[in-house]
């Protein structure tokens, strides 16, 4: 079983960038102290929804400040940067940290990223698949070249060579298309925190069926489940502290992308638009109700309640790599206290899947 801490680097109303960045660093250091395996970072631009734009830079800082902690990017936005630049950064961090860097990626959802970095958002899926495949192959071969529709360059050696025999990688998958594509390659997925047990189970069934069909050993693929977490002996306190943070955070999410607007025609994001339409039908566009829904499917409550929720998902999916975000727990001290309660009162009691 593995445990991660995911830091969104969200700037809540009234906080300065300095406060957010100081906390981002201190939560990384505290993650090692309380025993997490990995500290995960997210890529966002031009919005208070997340203040960390370049995750390679952020990871380098945290790897330098820690000794045993793995540091991961849970969301390098693959199509918005040259694949060889990304690959070189991965290799450098793999070498300099002696294998403690984890390269997590996403396809991207935020229109400003695509506009500013000069990439057609409607091509995000095709470009992501092209760049990711190229990077993954190169981690094995040490060379890279491309003659694809999206980028062309001659064959070059990429340095430094890998430190790790298998550099750990993953990609967030929400839609069936991304799930299927990763399954064909036999590559690990990151599952969202805003879907319930049945959806996680269905996603894994789809993945496993296709991966097996393509000859992959599904018992060896290290998928990761993400959560929003608050552990407190007082369940109501856990719910209330999360509500305070999540109300703003979920609104910030909806404002950071334009794909939820009724008039938006961007192709390639049907899953996200459909999820939003379901939210509208269920009344979840009311932020308080969305937070109720979120609190209901995430480990927010007493240690026993948190164990029950996560164990149900472990049994349904077979995934034992668990990553929780704790920023919704109030002050920095309260956040670290909740992280500690998680690692002492929840994590040790989770069992391998039935
Ligand atoms: C756990 C998780 C982490 C994510 N991290 C990021 C991120 O750091 N940056 C970003 O632009 N998008 C992030 N996203 C959103 C993805 O870009 C995108 O919406 C999603 O993964 C695409 O799903 P699909 O390819 O299955 O359609 C994240 C989504 C989830 C569920």
Tab-separated table of C-alpha atoms and ligand atoms in Angstrom:
chain	number	residue	atom	x	y	z
A	1	UNK	CA	0.000	0.000	0.000
A	2	UNK	CA	1.295	3.513	-0.838
A	3	UNK	CA	0.181	6.896	0.464
A	4	UNK	CA	0.532	10.261	-1.190
A	5	UNK	CA	-0.256	13.844	-0.285
A	6	UNK	CA	-1.502	16.045	-3.129
A	7	UNK	CA	-1.085	19.799	-2.806
A	8	UNK	CA	-3.300	21.983	-5.000
A	9	UNK	CA	-1.494	25.250	-4.143
A	10	UNK	CA	-4.902	26.983	-4.297
A	11	UNK	CA	-4.988	30.585	-3.063
A	12	UNK	CA	-8.037	30.960	-0.795
A	13	UNK	CA	-9.610	34.442	-0.558
A	14	UNK	CA	-7.636	36.763	1.715
A	15	UNK	CA	-4.339	34.859	1.495
A	16	UNK	CA	-1.247	36.192	-0.234
A	17	UNK	CA	0.850	34.303	-2.786
A	18	UNK	CA	3.659	34.266	-0.234
A	19	UNK	CA	1.453	32.464	2.295
A	20	UNK	CA	0.383	29.878	-0.276
A	21	UNK	CA	3.931	29.250	-1.461
A	22	UNK	CA	5.336	28.989	2.067
A	23	UNK	CA	2.649	26.452	2.922
A	24	UNK	CA	3.290	24.527	-0.310
A	25	UNK	CA	6.930	24.027	0.699
A	26	UNK	CA	6.214	23.283	4.366
A	27	UNK	CA	3.533	20.692	3.523
A	28	UNK	CA	6.107	18.924	1.347
A	29	UNK	CA	8.610	18.781	4.175
A	30	UNK	CA	5.900	17.722	6.648
A	31	UNK	CA	4.837	14.947	4.248
A	32	UNK	CA	8.228	13.314	4.693
A	33	UNK	CA	8.132	13.821	8.472
A	34	UNK	CA	4.733	12.148	8.897
A	35	UNK	CA	5.584	9.261	6.573
A	36	UNK	CA	3.895	9.827	3.222
A	37	UNK	CA	5.534	8.071	0.281
A	38	UNK	CA	4.913	10.855	-2.230
A	39	UNK	CA	4.124	14.565	-2.358
A	40	UNK	CA	2.180	15.483	-5.494
A	41	UNK	CA	2.001	18.888	-7.175
A	42	UNK	CA	-0.463	20.317	-9.733
A	43	UNK	CA	0.104	22.534	-12.765
A	44	UNK	CA	-2.087	25.606	-13.146
A	45	UNK	CA	-1.628	28.983	-14.798
A	46	UNK	CA	-3.176	32.436	-14.622
A	47	UNK	CA	-5.648	31.590	-11.835
A	48	UNK	CA	-5.835	31.412	-8.036
A	49	UNK	CA	-7.008	27.802	-8.575
A	50	UNK	CA	-3.315	26.858	-8.390
A	51	UNK	CA	-0.132	28.903	-8.150
A	52	UNK	CA	2.399	26.328	-9.358
A	53	UNK	CA	2.991	26.716	-13.101
A	54	UNK	CA	6.254	24.835	-13.617
A	55	UNK	CA	6.133	21.587	-11.674
A	56	UNK	CA	9.671	20.556	-12.580
A	57	UNK	CA	10.969	23.648	-10.791
A	58	UNK	CA	8.684	23.030	-7.810
A	59	UNK	CA	9.678	19.354	-7.634
A	60	UNK	CA	13.397	20.206	-7.814
A	61	UNK	CA	13.044	22.459	-4.780
A	62	UNK	CA	11.168	19.855	-2.754
A	63	UNK	CA	13.458	16.994	-3.762
A	64	UNK	CA	16.378	19.110	-2.622
A	65	UNK	CA	14.771	19.751	0.763
A	66	UNK	CA	13.892	16.112	1.474
A	67	UNK	CA	15.779	12.823	1.737
A	68	UNK	CA	13.400	9.924	1.217
A	69	UNK	CA	10.158	11.472	-0.028
A	70	UNK	CA	9.133	10.900	-3.633
A	71	UNK	CA	7.923	14.053	-5.346
A	72	UNK	CA	5.499	13.845	-8.224
A	73	UNK	CA	3.788	16.057	-10.758
A	74	UNK	CA	0.128	15.183	-10.910
A	75	UNK	CA	-0.502	17.130	-13.847
A	76	UNK	CA	2.231	18.285	-16.194
A	77	UNK	CA	-0.011	19.498	-19.034
A	78	UNK	CA	1.617	17.429	-21.761
A	79	UNK	CA	0.394	19.159	-24.958
A	80	UNK	CA	1.468	22.665	-23.927
A	81	UNK	CA	5.252	22.147	-23.839
A	82	UNK	CA	7.874	20.739	-26.185
A	83	UNK	CA	8.180	17.001	-25.457
A	84	UNK	CA	11.981	17.017	-25.468
A	85	UNK	CA	12.104	19.836	-22.911
A	86	UNK	CA	9.750	17.822	-20.710
A	87	UNK	CA	11.815	14.678	-21.197
A	88	UNK	CA	15.072	16.451	-20.298
A	89	UNK	CA	13.503	17.793	-17.103
A	90	UNK	CA	12.250	14.323	-16.169
A	91	UNK	CA	15.702	12.807	-16.747
A	92	UNK	CA	17.491	15.506	-14.807
A	93	UNK	CA	15.174	15.150	-11.819
A	94	UNK	CA	15.365	11.353	-11.970
A	95	UNK	CA	19.189	11.530	-11.821
A	96	UNK	CA	19.512	14.366	-9.306
A	97	UNK	CA	17.010	12.821	-6.884
A	98	UNK	CA	18.295	9.269	-7.442
A	99	UNK	CA	14.936	7.998	-8.584
A	100	UNK	CA	12.606	9.947	-6.286
A	101	UNK	CA	10.820	11.847	-9.067
A	102	UNK	CA	7.424	10.670	-10.371
A	103	UNK	CA	6.245	12.016	-13.717
A	104	UNK	CA	2.452	12.405	-13.598
A	105	UNK	CA	0.701	14.020	-16.549
A	106	UNK	CA	-2.651	15.351	-17.788
A	107	UNK	CA	-4.224	16.303	-21.091
A	108	UNK	CA	-5.348	19.714	-19.833
A	109	UNK	CA	-8.713	21.376	-19.332
A	110	UNK	CA	-8.029	25.088	-19.014
A	111	UNK	CA	-8.503	27.177	-22.152
A	112	UNK	CA	-6.081	29.963	-21.185
A	113	UNK	CA	-3.192	27.469	-20.997
A	114	UNK	CA	-3.835	26.444	-24.586
A	115	UNK	CA	-4.340	30.014	-25.820
A	116	UNK	CA	-1.227	31.389	-24.159
A	117	UNK	CA	1.078	28.485	-24.961
A	118	UNK	CA	-0.184	28.379	-28.536
A	119	UNK	CA	-1.821	24.957	-28.793
A	120	UNK	CA	-5.235	24.107	-30.262
A	121	UNK	CA	-7.299	22.791	-27.317
A	122	UNK	CA	-9.379	20.650	-29.666
A	123	UNK	CA	-6.210	18.739	-30.532
A	124	UNK	CA	-5.294	18.154	-26.870
A	125	UNK	CA	-6.052	14.443	-26.940
A	126	UNK	CA	-4.105	13.670	-30.120
A	127	UNK	CA	-1.127	15.832	-29.112
A	128	UNK	CA	-1.045	14.358	-25.599
A	129	UNK	CA	-1.018	10.833	-26.961
A	130	UNK	CA	1.676	11.680	-29.485
A	131	UNK	CA	3.977	13.494	-27.010
A	132	UNK	CA	3.417	11.031	-24.146
A	133	UNK	CA	4.142	7.992	-26.295
A	134	UNK	CA	7.304	9.657	-27.592
A	135	UNK	CA	8.484	10.473	-24.064
A	136	UNK	CA	7.694	6.991	-22.736
A	137	UNK	CA	9.598	5.323	-25.593
A	138	UNK	CA	12.536	7.604	-25.144
A	139	UNK	CA	12.797	6.741	-21.439
A	140	UNK	CA	13.607	3.234	-22.667
A	141	UNK	CA	15.763	4.024	-25.699
A	142	UNK	CA	17.605	7.220	-24.727
A	143	UNK	CA	16.931	8.791	-28.131
A	144	UNK	CA	14.008	10.792	-29.486
A	145	UNK	CA	12.760	11.957	-32.866
A	146	UNK	CA	9.430	12.930	-34.373
A	147	UNK	CA	7.812	13.166	-37.741
A	148	UNK	CA	4.235	13.411	-36.493
A	149	UNK	CA	1.499	15.831	-37.573
A	150	UNK	CA	2.153	17.898	-34.443
A	151	UNK	CA	5.916	18.192	-34.206
A	152	UNK	CA	8.930	17.308	-36.305
A	153	UNK	CA	12.596	17.119	-35.324
A	154	UNK	CA	15.540	14.812	-36.103
A	155	UNK	CA	16.777	11.971	-33.943
A	156	UNK	CA	18.863	13.110	-30.973
A	157	UNK	CA	20.365	11.512	-27.878
A	158	UNK	CA	18.782	12.859	-24.716
A	159	UNK	CA	20.844	13.401	-21.597
A	160	UNK	CA	21.309	12.599	-18.828
A	161	UNK	CA	20.474	8.948	-19.243
A	162	UNK	CA	17.886	7.511	-16.868
A	163	UNK	CA	18.853	6.757	-13.274
A	164	UNK	CA	15.773	4.556	-12.657
A	165	UNK	CA	15.275	1.376	-14.624
A	166	UNK	CA	11.595	2.362	-14.831
A	167	UNK	CA	10.914	6.033	-14.191
A	168	UNK	CA	7.516	6.105	-12.432
A	169	UNK	CA	4.850	7.751	-14.577
A	170	UNK	CA	1.069	8.126	-14.554
A	171	UNK	CA	-1.703	10.021	-16.342
A	172	UNK	CA	-5.009	11.287	-15.004
A	173	UNK	CA	-7.969	9.644	-16.736
A	174	UNK	CA	-11.536	10.805	-16.373
A	175	UNK	CA	-13.083	10.044	-19.766
A	176	UNK	CA	-13.574	6.602	-21.259
A	177	UNK	CA	-11.368	7.638	-24.206
A	178	UNK	CA	-8.344	8.371	-22.040
A	179	UNK	CA	-9.007	5.268	-19.941
A	180	UNK	CA	-9.104	3.109	-23.070
A	181	UNK	CA	-6.000	4.663	-24.568
A	182	UNK	CA	-3.959	4.127	-21.396
A	183	UNK	CA	-5.273	0.557	-21.168
A	184	UNK	CA	-4.043	-0.200	-24.686
A	185	UNK	CA	-0.547	0.935	-23.645
A	186	UNK	CA	-0.795	-0.753	-20.211
A	187	UNK	CA	0.066	2.567	-18.528
A	188	UNK	CA	-1.090	3.605	-15.028
A	189	UNK	CA	-4.030	5.957	-14.447
A	190	UNK	CA	-4.853	8.488	-11.769
A	191	UNK	CA	-8.553	8.418	-10.805
A	192	UNK	CA	-10.524	11.531	-9.880
A	193	UNK	CA	-11.811	12.354	-6.362
A	194	UNK	CA	-15.172	13.561	-7.642
A	195	UNK	CA	-16.556	10.177	-8.698
A	196	UNK	CA	-18.126	7.569	-6.419
A	197	UNK	CA	-17.270	3.923	-5.895
A	198	UNK	CA	-19.463	2.620	-8.727
A	199	UNK	CA	-17.890	4.929	-11.284
A	200	UNK	CA	-14.381	4.014	-10.121
A	201	UNK	CA	-15.299	0.335	-10.389
A	202	UNK	CA	-16.717	0.811	-13.899
A	203	UNK	CA	-13.612	2.729	-14.988
A	204	UNK	CA	-11.350	-0.055	-13.712
A	205	UNK	CA	-13.458	-2.736	-15.393
A	206	UNK	CA	-13.157	-0.907	-18.702
A	207	UNK	CA	-9.410	-0.484	-18.238
A	208	UNK	CA	-8.808	-4.086	-17.160
A	209	UNK	CA	-10.803	-5.567	-20.008
A	210	UNK	CA	-8.876	-3.632	-22.649
A	211	UNK	CA	-5.458	-3.957	-20.993
A	212	UNK	CA	-5.924	-7.712	-20.740
A	213	UNK	CA	-7.025	-7.878	-24.373
A	214	UNK	CA	-3.755	-6.117	-25.300
A	215	UNK	CA	-1.694	-8.621	-23.323
A	216	UNK	CA	-0.783	-6.518	-20.263
A	217	UNK	CA	-0.461	-8.028	-16.797
A	218	UNK	CA	-3.048	-5.902	-14.965
A	219	UNK	CA	-1.820	-7.018	-11.550
A	220	UNK	CA	1.405	-5.047	-12.129
A	221	UNK	CA	-0.090	-1.671	-13.100
A	222	UNK	CA	0.170	0.901	-10.318
A	223	UNK	CA	-2.976	3.070	-10.582
A	224	UNK	CA	-3.635	5.789	-8.055
A	225	UNK	CA	-6.872	6.990	-6.424
A	226	UNK	CA	-7.162	10.605	-5.309
A	227	UNK	CA	-9.267	12.061	-2.490
A	228	UNK	CA	-10.049	15.208	-0.575
A	229	UNK	CA	-9.418	14.276	3.034
A	230	UNK	CA	-10.129	15.601	6.512
A	231	UNK	CA	-9.691	13.348	9.534
A	232	UNK	CA	-11.055	14.475	12.882
A	233	UNK	CA	-12.533	12.699	15.912
A	234	UNK	CA	-15.400	15.158	15.513
A	235	UNK	CA	-17.045	14.262	12.185
A	236	UNK	CA	-19.005	17.505	12.009
A	237	UNK	CA	-15.826	19.523	12.464
A	238	UNK	CA	-14.206	17.669	9.547
A	239	UNK	CA	-17.233	18.391	7.342
A	240	UNK	CA	-17.407	22.062	8.325
A	241	UNK	CA	-13.734	22.846	7.830
A	242	UNK	CA	-13.825	21.274	4.372
A	243	UNK	CA	-16.968	23.156	3.407
A	244	UNK	CA	-15.342	26.473	4.133
A	245	UNK	CA	-12.435	25.747	1.769
A	246	UNK	CA	-14.196	23.680	-0.878
A	247	UNK	CA	-16.956	26.239	-1.529
A	248	UNK	CA	-14.366	28.656	-2.862
A	249	UNK	CA	-12.162	25.996	-4.407
A	250	UNK	CA	-14.905	24.330	-6.465
A	251	UNK	CA	-16.132	27.737	-7.678
A	252	UNK	CA	-12.574	28.645	-8.610
A	253	UNK	CA	-12.354	25.402	-10.632
A	254	UNK	CA	-15.508	26.171	-12.594
A	255	UNK	CA	-14.292	29.713	-13.313
A	256	UNK	CA	-10.832	28.572	-14.432
A	257	UNK	CA	-12.134	26.794	-17.536
A	258	UNK	CA	-14.744	27.828	-20.089
A	259	UNK	CA	-15.822	24.324	-21.095
A	260	UNK	CA	-18.762	24.301	-18.681
A	261	UNK	CA	-20.371	27.327	-20.354
A	262	UNK	CA	-23.533	26.371	-22.231
A	263	UNK	CA	-22.295	28.109	-25.359
A	264	UNK	CA	-18.885	26.423	-25.347
A	265	UNK	CA	-18.325	24.290	-28.441
A	266	UNK	CA	-14.796	22.989	-27.787
A	267	UNK	CA	-14.563	19.431	-29.072
A	268	UNK	CA	-12.867	16.651	-27.119
A	269	UNK	CA	-14.343	17.391	-23.696
A	270	UNK	CA	-17.716	15.607	-23.862
A	271	UNK	CA	-17.069	13.667	-20.663
A	272	UNK	CA	-16.481	16.840	-18.637
A	273	UNK	CA	-19.445	18.639	-20.177
A	274	UNK	CA	-21.657	15.610	-19.478
A	275	UNK	CA	-20.466	15.439	-15.874
A	276	UNK	CA	-21.331	19.114	-15.477
A	277	UNK	CA	-24.802	18.590	-17.020
A	278	UNK	CA	-25.399	15.770	-14.487
A	279	UNK	CA	-24.351	18.152	-11.724
A	280	UNK	CA	-26.865	20.689	-13.014
A	281	UNK	CA	-29.655	18.079	-12.974
A	282	UNK	CA	-28.732	16.981	-9.446
A	283	UNK	CA	-28.618	20.562	-8.172
A	284	UNK	CA	-24.860	20.383	-7.618
A	285	UNK	CA	-24.284	23.703	-9.333
A	286	UNK	CA	-25.346	25.046	-5.961
A	287	UNK	CA	-21.916	25.066	-4.341
A	288	UNK	CA	-23.159	23.900	-0.955
A	289	UNK	CA	-24.790	20.857	-2.512
A	290	UNK	CA	-21.663	20.123	-4.541
A	291	UNK	CA	-19.668	20.181	-1.309
A	292	UNK	CA	-22.220	17.815	0.333
A	293	UNK	CA	-21.730	15.438	-2.577
A	294	UNK	CA	-17.933	15.769	-2.395
A	295	UNK	CA	-17.878	15.219	1.379
A	296	UNK	CA	-20.095	12.155	0.959
A	297	UNK	CA	-17.751	10.288	-1.382
A	298	UNK	CA	-14.419	11.413	0.113
A	299	UNK	CA	-12.739	10.507	3.421
A	300	UNK	CA	-14.065	13.452	5.416
A	301	UNK	CA	-14.959	12.506	8.992
A	302	UNK	CA	-13.750	10.343	11.847
A	303	UNK	CA	-10.878	7.894	11.281
A	304	UNK	CA	-13.410	5.034	11.157
A	305	UNK	CA	-15.507	6.817	8.518
A	306	UNK	CA	-12.409	7.595	6.442
A	307	UNK	CA	-11.261	3.969	6.595
A	308	UNK	CA	-14.703	2.772	5.502
A	309	UNK	CA	-14.840	5.067	2.469
A	310	UNK	CA	-11.328	4.322	1.214
A	311	UNK	CA	-11.562	0.584	1.930
A	312	UNK	CA	-14.787	0.395	-0.086
A	313	UNK	CA	-12.961	1.882	-3.091
A	314	UNK	CA	-9.888	-0.337	-2.587
A	315	UNK	CA	-12.107	-3.421	-2.604
A	316	UNK	CA	-14.063	-2.200	-5.642
A	317	UNK	CA	-11.041	-1.241	-7.752
A	318	UNK	CA	-8.066	-3.208	-6.439
A	319	UNK	CA	-6.064	0.044	-6.232
A	320	UNK	CA	-3.759	0.367	-3.212
A	321	UNK	CA	-1.974	3.586	-4.132
A	322	UNK	CA	-3.935	6.243	-2.208
A	323	UNK	CA	-3.378	9.981	-2.505
A	324	UNK	CA	-5.183	12.578	-0.403
A	325	UNK	CA	-5.339	16.367	-0.484
A	326	UNK	CA	-5.457	18.015	2.949
A	327	UNK	CA	-5.499	21.742	2.188
A	328	UNK	CA	-9.199	21.977	3.108
A	329	UNK	CA	-8.320	21.444	6.789
A	330	UNK	CA	-7.906	25.079	7.867
A	331	UNK	CA	-4.660	26.582	9.110
A	332	UNK	CA	-1.287	25.072	8.274
A	333	UNK	CA	-1.088	23.491	11.742
A	334	UNK	CA	-4.559	22.018	11.311
A	335	UNK	CA	-3.644	20.690	7.860
A	336	UNK	CA	-0.542	18.957	9.222
A	337	UNK	CA	-2.517	17.604	12.205
A	338	UNK	CA	-5.022	16.053	9.792
A	339	UNK	CA	-2.187	14.602	7.670
A	340	UNK	CA	-0.740	13.070	10.824
A	341	UNK	CA	-4.097	11.626	11.908
A	342	UNK	CA	-4.443	10.125	8.453
A	343	UNK	CA	-1.054	8.424	8.621
A	344	UNK	CA	-1.541	7.121	12.181
A	345	UNK	CA	-5.281	6.438	12.476
A	346	UNK	CA	-6.383	5.671	8.898
A	347	UNK	CA	-3.514	4.441	6.682
A	348	UNK	CA	-2.313	1.582	8.943
A	349	UNK	CA	-5.834	0.122	9.083
A	350	UNK	CA	-6.450	-0.058	5.343
A	351	UNK	CA	-6.215	-3.578	3.981
A	352	UNK	CA	-5.255	-5.122	0.676
A	353	UNK	CA	-8.304	-5.548	-1.589
A	354	UNK	CA	-10.625	-8.443	-0.893
B	1	LIG	C1	-6.516	14.019	-10.017
B	1	LIG	C2	-6.546	15.074	-11.090
B	1	LIG	C3	-5.472	15.929	-11.236
B	1	LIG	C4	-5.482	16.899	-12.233
B	1	LIG	N1	-4.436	17.761	-12.324
B	1	LIG	C5	-4.438	18.705	-13.279
B	1	LIG	C6	-3.362	19.637	-13.373
B	1	LIG	O1	-2.427	19.634	-12.572
B	1	LIG	N2	-3.394	20.545	-14.369
B	1	LIG	C7	-4.414	20.588	-15.284
B	1	LIG	O2	-4.381	21.430	-16.169
B	1	LIG	N3	-5.445	19.718	-15.208
B	1	LIG	C8	-5.486	18.801	-14.219
B	1	LIG	N4	-6.532	17.931	-14.151
B	1	LIG	C9	-7.557	17.974	-15.184
B	1	LIG	C10	-7.070	17.263	-16.440
B	1	LIG	O3	-6.330	18.160	-17.236
B	1	LIG	C11	-8.181	16.806	-17.299
B	1	LIG	O4	-9.341	17.382	-16.997
B	1	LIG	C12	-8.506	15.390	-17.179
B	1	LIG	O5	-7.544	14.649	-16.588
B	1	LIG	C13	-8.737	14.935	-18.583
B	1	LIG	O6	-9.440	13.829	-18.502
B	1	LIG	P1	-9.584	12.982	-19.786
B	1	LIG	O7	-8.302	13.043	-20.530
B	1	LIG	O8	-9.891	11.643	-19.227
B	1	LIG	O9	-10.705	13.573	-20.542
B	1	LIG	C14	-6.580	16.989	-13.127
B	1	LIG	C15	-7.672	16.121	-12.975
B	1	LIG	C16	-7.668	15.203	-11.958
B	1	LIG	C17	-8.861	14.300	-11.808
